[in-house]
């Protein structure tokens, strides 16, 4: 039998690569990560961490550690539109589910809150825990090329410190090497869409702005000023990195005019204008130009090589979907690789990665870019085109007591409602539905009927292809545990009720090392609130087969009393999902 240097080699140590490593190491799979950089992210890029990503961190046992480094949900607050941070406030958007109208939806939908964790803080958490669980890492190591064959992948690498070139042999290769992915290019996979569609100047700076924010906590402030009125969004940005002493300032640029002015003198002036303090003591940490992309790959893999994260979906940070989608790509892929490496599944399981995640990538690229376009109605509220100073005239009109002012304020109301699709889009973040050979459709079939707007609202369901709904159960010590806590953790879960003894016997008879049985209603998983009984959409003697990533692979909605028939149905479902035929 061939000896491999590692089971899985991952190129890139960002959110997708590090999560892949952490999940694989947690599953007991040998994984080696290479990164061309000396260390991890050193600029606060992605920061909004949504509930589904927090559920992934919870499953990987690092949720509590993430909380230690994050700005908590309660401080993420509204998104404000002001003439400057110190200046007049104009409107607010209730954001991140913290508003009175939506907070209950978020609390009911998941055991996890949203958090604000800038990338330089979450990456070391992923990296450290992956290493502690057995993953190995090599920084300053550049991926050069790969050749795959029927048995594995030979990867050529270069040590950037010594210039030594060498090869490693792996069963599988994962390209998590970012928006300029060489692994993706080497595979010949195409990216559809438009790159460099718009641009923004970002400046990271240190300044104590507590006096402007502490009484109205918010991580995101939009500044309505003529000095930052260019571009698709048309407002200046102040985003908290470390409340309330480190910030990012941003403003749109005109790509037709070439490279923007990023001199310290100009950037300092812009920061002071956005804050509204001409004498503000500012330490500029770094200035960069960031470009807006709208591109996605229709296919994520070929043979034994897989791509994840920004390599396959490239978009702006609007809607906060970037890091979240990277982490969720990795979580989907890792358990499948682990099951194939361990011999629990056939190679066909790996084909479901692209089938399930590529539609999600396309969706979030379109949603993130649409979120930028959806600022247009707000911009129109605070603009009077043709005026000597359109922004100042727009603000004056907004405050006018006459008919034009009434119209502007009514337009502001409609514009804020539209922005719920960015700032309170629990459905966008949580309503992913998978369709692949790793999901067995209901025998009855039929399309899912959405009871409310699927972008705004989570629709919990036990339909195959959906994530298992969250409901609180009670453990043996009287503590609340989620349905997500008694499933996952690298195993398939057969979920039934007290009446489902035929399913319990069927699982025992199959005797599969990766299958656990969860009987809701009995001691340890007591359905004390009867919430799960209300949500499960199946008979108490029915069953759900839940995958390691929390998604439902198969269900039997009706009662089953015959253990032999239950064993046959369950065995066939597992064989189909895992390509064990």
Coordinates of C-alpha atoms in Angstrom, one line a residue, residues 89-431:
X89 CA -27.6 61.8 13.4
X90 CA -30.1 61.3 10.5
X91 CA -31.4 57.7 10.5
X92 CA -30.6 54.3 11.9
X93 CA -31.0 50.8 10.7
X94 CA -31.8 48.1 13.3
X95 CA -29.0 45.6 12.5
X96 CA -27.8 42.1 13.1
X97 CA -31.1 41.0 14.6
X98 CA -30.6 43.2 17.7
X99 CA -33.7 45.2 17.1
X100 CA -36.9 44.6 19.0
X101 CA -38.8 43.4 15.9
X102 CA -36.3 40.6 15.0
X103 CA -34.4 39.6 18.1
X104 CA -36.9 36.8 19.0
X105 CA -36.5 35.3 15.5
X106 CA -32.7 35.1 16.0
X107 CA -33.0 33.6 19.5
X108 CA -35.5 31.0 18.3
X109 CA -33.5 30.1 15.3
X110 CA -30.2 29.0 16.8
X111 CA -28.5 28.3 20.1
X112 CA -25.8 30.8 19.0
X113 CA -25.7 34.6 18.8
X114 CA -23.9 36.6 16.2
X115 CA -20.5 38.0 17.1
X116 CA -18.1 40.5 15.6
X117 CA -14.7 38.9 15.3
X118 CA -12.2 40.5 12.9
X119 CA -10.2 38.1 10.9
X120 CA -6.9 38.6 12.6
X121 CA -8.6 37.4 15.9
X122 CA -10.5 34.4 14.7
X123 CA -7.8 32.9 12.4
X124 CA -5.3 32.3 15.3
X125 CA -8.1 30.5 17.2
X126 CA -8.8 28.2 14.2
X127 CA -5.0 27.7 13.7
X128 CA -4.1 27.0 17.3
X129 CA -6.9 24.5 17.9
X130 CA -6.1 22.7 14.6
X131 CA -2.5 22.4 15.6
X132 CA -3.4 21.2 19.1
X133 CA -5.6 18.5 17.5
X134 CA -2.8 17.2 15.2
X135 CA -2.8 19.4 12.1
X136 CA 0.6 20.5 10.9
X137 CA 1.5 23.8 9.3
X138 CA 4.3 25.3 7.2
X139 CA 4.4 29.0 6.8
X140 CA 6.6 30.7 4.2
X141 CA 5.8 27.8 1.9
X142 CA 4.6 28.5 -1.6
X143 CA 2.4 26.1 -3.7
X144 CA 3.9 25.7 -7.2
X145 CA 1.8 23.0 -8.9
X146 CA 0.2 19.6 -8.6
X147 CA -0.3 16.4 -10.5
X148 CA -3.1 14.1 -9.6
X149 CA -3.6 10.4 -10.5
X150 CA -6.0 7.7 -9.5
X151 CA -4.5 7.2 -6.1
X152 CA -3.4 10.6 -4.9
X153 CA -2.0 14.1 -5.6
X154 CA 1.7 15.0 -5.9
X155 CA 2.1 18.7 -4.8
X156 CA 5.2 20.7 -5.6
X157 CA 6.2 23.3 -3.0
X158 CA 8.9 25.9 -2.4
X159 CA 10.3 27.0 1.0
X160 CA 10.5 30.7 0.5
X161 CA 13.1 31.1 3.2
X162 CA 15.7 28.7 1.7
X163 CA 14.3 28.6 -1.9
X164 CA 14.3 24.8 -1.6
X165 CA 11.7 23.0 -3.8
X166 CA 10.2 19.7 -2.8
X167 CA 7.1 17.6 -3.3
X168 CA 4.6 16.1 -0.9
X169 CA 2.2 13.2 -1.6
X170 CA -1.4 13.4 -0.4
X171 CA -4.6 11.6 -0.9
X172 CA -6.4 14.9 -1.5
X173 CA -5.6 18.5 -2.1
X174 CA -7.6 21.5 -1.0
X175 CA -7.0 24.9 -2.6
X176 CA -8.0 27.6 0.0
X177 CA -5.5 30.1 -1.5
X178 CA -7.7 33.1 -1.9
X179 CA -9.2 35.3 -4.6
X180 CA -6.1 34.7 -6.9
X181 CA -6.2 31.0 -6.4
X182 CA -3.4 29.2 -8.3
X183 CA -4.9 25.9 -7.4
X184 CA -8.1 26.8 -9.1
X185 CA -6.2 28.0 -12.2
X186 CA -4.2 24.9 -12.3
X187 CA -7.4 22.8 -12.2
X188 CA -8.7 24.7 -15.2
X189 CA -11.9 25.7 -13.3
X190 CA -13.6 28.8 -14.5
X191 CA -14.8 31.8 -12.6
X192 CA -17.9 33.7 -13.9
X193 CA -18.7 37.3 -13.3
X194 CA -16.9 40.6 -13.1
X195 CA -13.7 41.5 -11.2
X196 CA -12.7 45.0 -10.1
X197 CA -16.2 46.4 -10.5
X198 CA -15.7 49.3 -8.1
X199 CA -13.1 50.4 -5.5
X200 CA -12.8 51.7 -2.0
X201 CA -10.0 53.2 0.1
X202 CA -9.7 51.7 3.5
X203 CA -7.6 53.1 6.3
X204 CA -7.0 51.4 9.6
X205 CA -6.4 53.8 12.4
X206 CA -6.2 54.1 16.2
X207 CA -8.2 56.8 18.0
X208 CA -10.3 56.8 21.1
X209 CA -13.8 57.5 19.9
X210 CA -15.5 56.2 23.0
X211 CA -17.3 59.6 23.7
X212 CA -19.1 59.3 20.4
X213 CA -20.1 55.7 20.6
X214 CA -20.4 54.4 24.1
X215 CA -23.9 55.7 24.7
X216 CA -25.1 54.2 21.3
X217 CA -23.0 51.1 20.7
X218 CA -22.6 50.4 17.0
X219 CA -19.9 48.7 15.0
X220 CA -20.9 50.3 11.7
X221 CA -21.4 54.0 11.0
X222 CA -22.2 55.6 7.6
X223 CA -21.2 59.2 7.2
X224 CA -23.3 61.4 4.9
X225 CA -20.8 64.0 3.7
X226 CA -19.7 65.6 0.4
X227 CA -16.2 64.4 1.1
X228 CA -17.1 60.7 0.7
X229 CA -20.1 60.9 -1.7
X230 CA -18.6 59.0 -4.6
X231 CA -19.4 55.5 -5.6
X232 CA -22.1 52.9 -5.5
X233 CA -22.7 53.3 -1.8
X234 CA -22.0 57.0 -1.7
X235 CA -21.3 57.4 2.0
X236 CA -18.2 57.4 4.2
X237 CA -17.6 54.4 6.5
X238 CA -16.4 54.1 10.1
X239 CA -16.3 50.5 11.3
X240 CA -15.2 49.6 14.8
X241 CA -12.4 47.0 14.9
X242 CA -11.7 47.2 18.7
X243 CA -14.4 49.0 20.5
X244 CA -13.9 51.9 20.6
X245 CA -10.2 52.6 20.0
X246 CA -9.4 51.0 16.6
X247 CA -11.4 51.7 13.5
X248 CA -11.5 51.4 9.7
X249 CA -12.4 54.5 7.7
X250 CA -13.5 53.9 4.1
X251 CA -14.7 55.9 1.1
X252 CA -15.4 55.1 -2.6
X253 CA -12.9 55.8 -5.4
X254 CA -13.3 56.6 -9.1
X255 CA -11.5 53.9 -11.0
X256 CA -11.5 56.0 -14.1
X257 CA -9.1 58.5 -12.4
X258 CA -6.4 56.0 -11.7
X259 CA -4.8 55.4 -8.3
X260 CA -6.4 57.3 -5.4
X261 CA -4.6 59.6 -3.0
X262 CA -3.5 57.5 -0.1
X263 CA -1.0 59.9 1.4
X264 CA -1.0 60.3 5.2
X265 CA -1.9 63.9 4.8
X266 CA -5.0 63.2 2.7
X267 CA -6.1 60.1 4.7
X268 CA -5.7 62.0 8.0
X269 CA -7.9 64.8 6.7
X270 CA -10.6 62.2 5.6
X271 CA -10.6 60.5 8.9
X272 CA -11.0 63.8 10.8
X273 CA -13.9 64.8 8.5
X274 CA -15.7 61.4 9.0
X275 CA -15.3 61.6 12.7
X276 CA -16.1 65.3 12.8
X277 CA -13.2 66.4 14.9
X278 CA -10.6 68.5 13.1
X279 CA -8.1 68.1 15.9
X280 CA -8.5 64.4 16.5
X281 CA -5.4 62.5 17.6
X282 CA -5.0 59.8 15.0
X283 CA -2.5 57.0 14.5
X284 CA -2.8 55.7 10.9
X285 CA -1.9 52.0 11.0
X286 CA -2.3 51.1 7.3
X287 CA -4.0 52.3 4.2
X288 CA -5.0 50.2 1.2
X289 CA -7.2 50.1 -1.8
X290 CA -9.9 47.4 -1.9
X291 CA -11.7 46.4 -5.1
X292 CA -15.3 45.1 -5.4
X293 CA -15.6 41.7 -7.2
X294 CA -18.7 39.9 -8.4
X295 CA -17.5 36.4 -9.4
X296 CA -18.1 32.8 -8.6
X297 CA -17.1 29.4 -9.8
X298 CA -19.8 27.0 -11.0
X299 CA -17.7 24.0 -10.1
X300 CA -15.5 23.6 -7.0
X301 CA -13.6 20.4 -7.6
X302 CA -12.0 18.1 -10.1
X303 CA -10.9 14.6 -9.2
X304 CA -9.0 14.6 -6.0
X305 CA -8.6 18.4 -5.8
X306 CA -11.1 20.8 -4.2
X307 CA -11.3 24.6 -3.9
X308 CA -12.9 26.5 -1.1
X309 CA -13.4 30.1 0.2
X310 CA -12.5 33.2 -1.7
X311 CA -10.9 30.9 -4.4
X312 CA -14.5 30.1 -5.6
X313 CA -16.6 33.1 -4.5
X314 CA -15.4 36.7 -4.7
X315 CA -17.6 39.6 -3.5
X316 CA -17.7 42.7 -1.3
X317 CA -18.2 42.5 2.5
X318 CA -21.8 43.8 2.3
X319 CA -24.2 41.4 4.1
X320 CA -21.2 40.0 6.0
X321 CA -21.1 36.8 4.0
X322 CA -17.4 36.3 3.2
X323 CA -15.7 34.6 6.1
X324 CA -19.0 32.9 7.0
X325 CA -19.3 31.2 3.6
X326 CA -15.6 30.2 3.7
X327 CA -16.0 28.5 7.1
X328 CA -19.2 26.8 5.9
X329 CA -17.5 25.5 2.7
X330 CA -14.8 24.0 4.8
X331 CA -17.2 22.4 7.2
X332 CA -19.2 20.8 4.4
X333 CA -16.0 19.4 2.7
X334 CA -14.1 18.2 5.8
X335 CA -16.5 15.6 7.0
X336 CA -16.8 14.1 3.5
X337 CA -13.0 13.9 3.1
X338 CA -12.8 12.3 6.5
X339 CA -15.4 9.7 5.7
X340 CA -13.7 8.8 2.4
X341 CA -10.2 8.6 4.0
X342 CA -11.5 6.4 6.8
X343 CA -13.3 4.1 4.4
X344 CA -16.8 4.9 5.6
X345 CA -17.8 6.3 2.2
X346 CA -17.1 5.9 -1.5
X347 CA -15.5 8.6 -3.6
X348 CA -18.9 9.6 -5.0
X349 CA -19.6 11.4 -1.7
X350 CA -16.9 14.0 -2.6
X351 CA -18.8 15.0 -5.7
X352 CA -21.6 16.3 -3.5
X353 CA -19.3 19.1 -2.2
X354 CA -19.5 21.1 -5.4
X355 CA -23.1 20.2 -6.0
X356 CA -24.1 21.6 -2.6
X357 CA -21.8 24.5 -2.1
X358 CA -21.5 26.1 -5.6
X359 CA -25.2 27.2 -5.6
X360 CA -24.6 28.8 -2.2
X361 CA -21.5 30.6 -3.5
X362 CA -23.4 32.0 -6.4
X363 CA -26.2 33.1 -4.2
X364 CA -24.0 35.0 -1.7
X365 CA -22.0 36.7 -4.5
X366 CA -25.2 38.1 -6.0
X367 CA -26.6 39.0 -2.6
X368 CA -23.5 40.8 -1.4
X369 CA -23.3 42.9 -4.6
X370 CA -27.1 43.6 -4.5
X371 CA -26.7 44.9 -1.0
X372 CA -24.4 47.5 -2.3
X373 CA -26.9 48.5 -5.0
X374 CA -29.6 48.7 -2.3
X375 CA -28.0 51.8 -0.8
X376 CA -29.2 53.8 -3.8
X377 CA -32.6 54.7 -2.2
X378 CA -30.9 56.0 0.9
X379 CA -28.4 57.9 -1.2
X380 CA -31.3 59.4 -3.1
X381 CA -32.9 60.6 0.1
X382 CA -29.8 62.7 0.9
X383 CA -29.0 64.0 -2.6
X384 CA -30.5 66.8 -4.6
X385 CA -29.0 66.3 -8.0
X386 CA -28.2 69.6 -9.8
X387 CA -27.7 71.5 -6.6
X388 CA -24.3 73.2 -6.0
X389 CA -23.8 70.9 -3.0
X390 CA -26.1 67.8 -3.6
X391 CA -25.5 66.3 -0.2
X392 CA -26.0 69.4 1.9
X393 CA -29.1 70.2 -0.2
X394 CA -30.4 66.6 0.4
X395 CA -29.9 66.8 4.2
X396 CA -31.7 70.2 4.2
X397 CA -34.6 68.7 2.2
X398 CA -34.8 65.7 4.6
X399 CA -35.3 68.1 7.5
X400 CA -37.7 70.5 5.7
X401 CA -41.2 70.7 7.2
X402 CA -42.9 71.1 3.8
X403 CA -44.1 68.6 1.1
X404 CA -40.6 67.8 -0.2
X405 CA -39.4 67.0 3.3
X406 CA -42.4 64.7 3.9
X407 CA -41.6 62.8 0.7
X408 CA -37.9 62.5 1.7
X409 CA -38.8 61.0 5.1
X410 CA -41.3 58.6 3.6
X411 CA -38.6 57.5 1.1
X412 CA -36.2 57.0 4.0
X413 CA -38.7 54.7 5.7
X414 CA -38.9 52.6 2.5
X415 CA -35.1 52.6 2.0
X416 CA -34.6 51.4 5.6
X417 CA -37.0 48.5 5.0
X418 CA -35.1 47.5 1.9
X419 CA -31.8 47.4 3.9
X420 CA -33.3 44.7 6.1
X421 CA -32.2 42.4 3.3
X422 CA -28.6 43.1 4.3
X423 CA -28.7 43.8 8.0
X424 CA -31.5 41.5 9.2
X425 CA -31.3 38.8 6.6
X426 CA -31.5 35.7 8.8
X427 CA -32.9 33.7 5.9
X428 CA -30.0 34.5 3.6
X429 CA -27.6 33.3 6.4
X430 CA -29.5 30.2 7.5
X431 CA -31.9 28.9 4.8

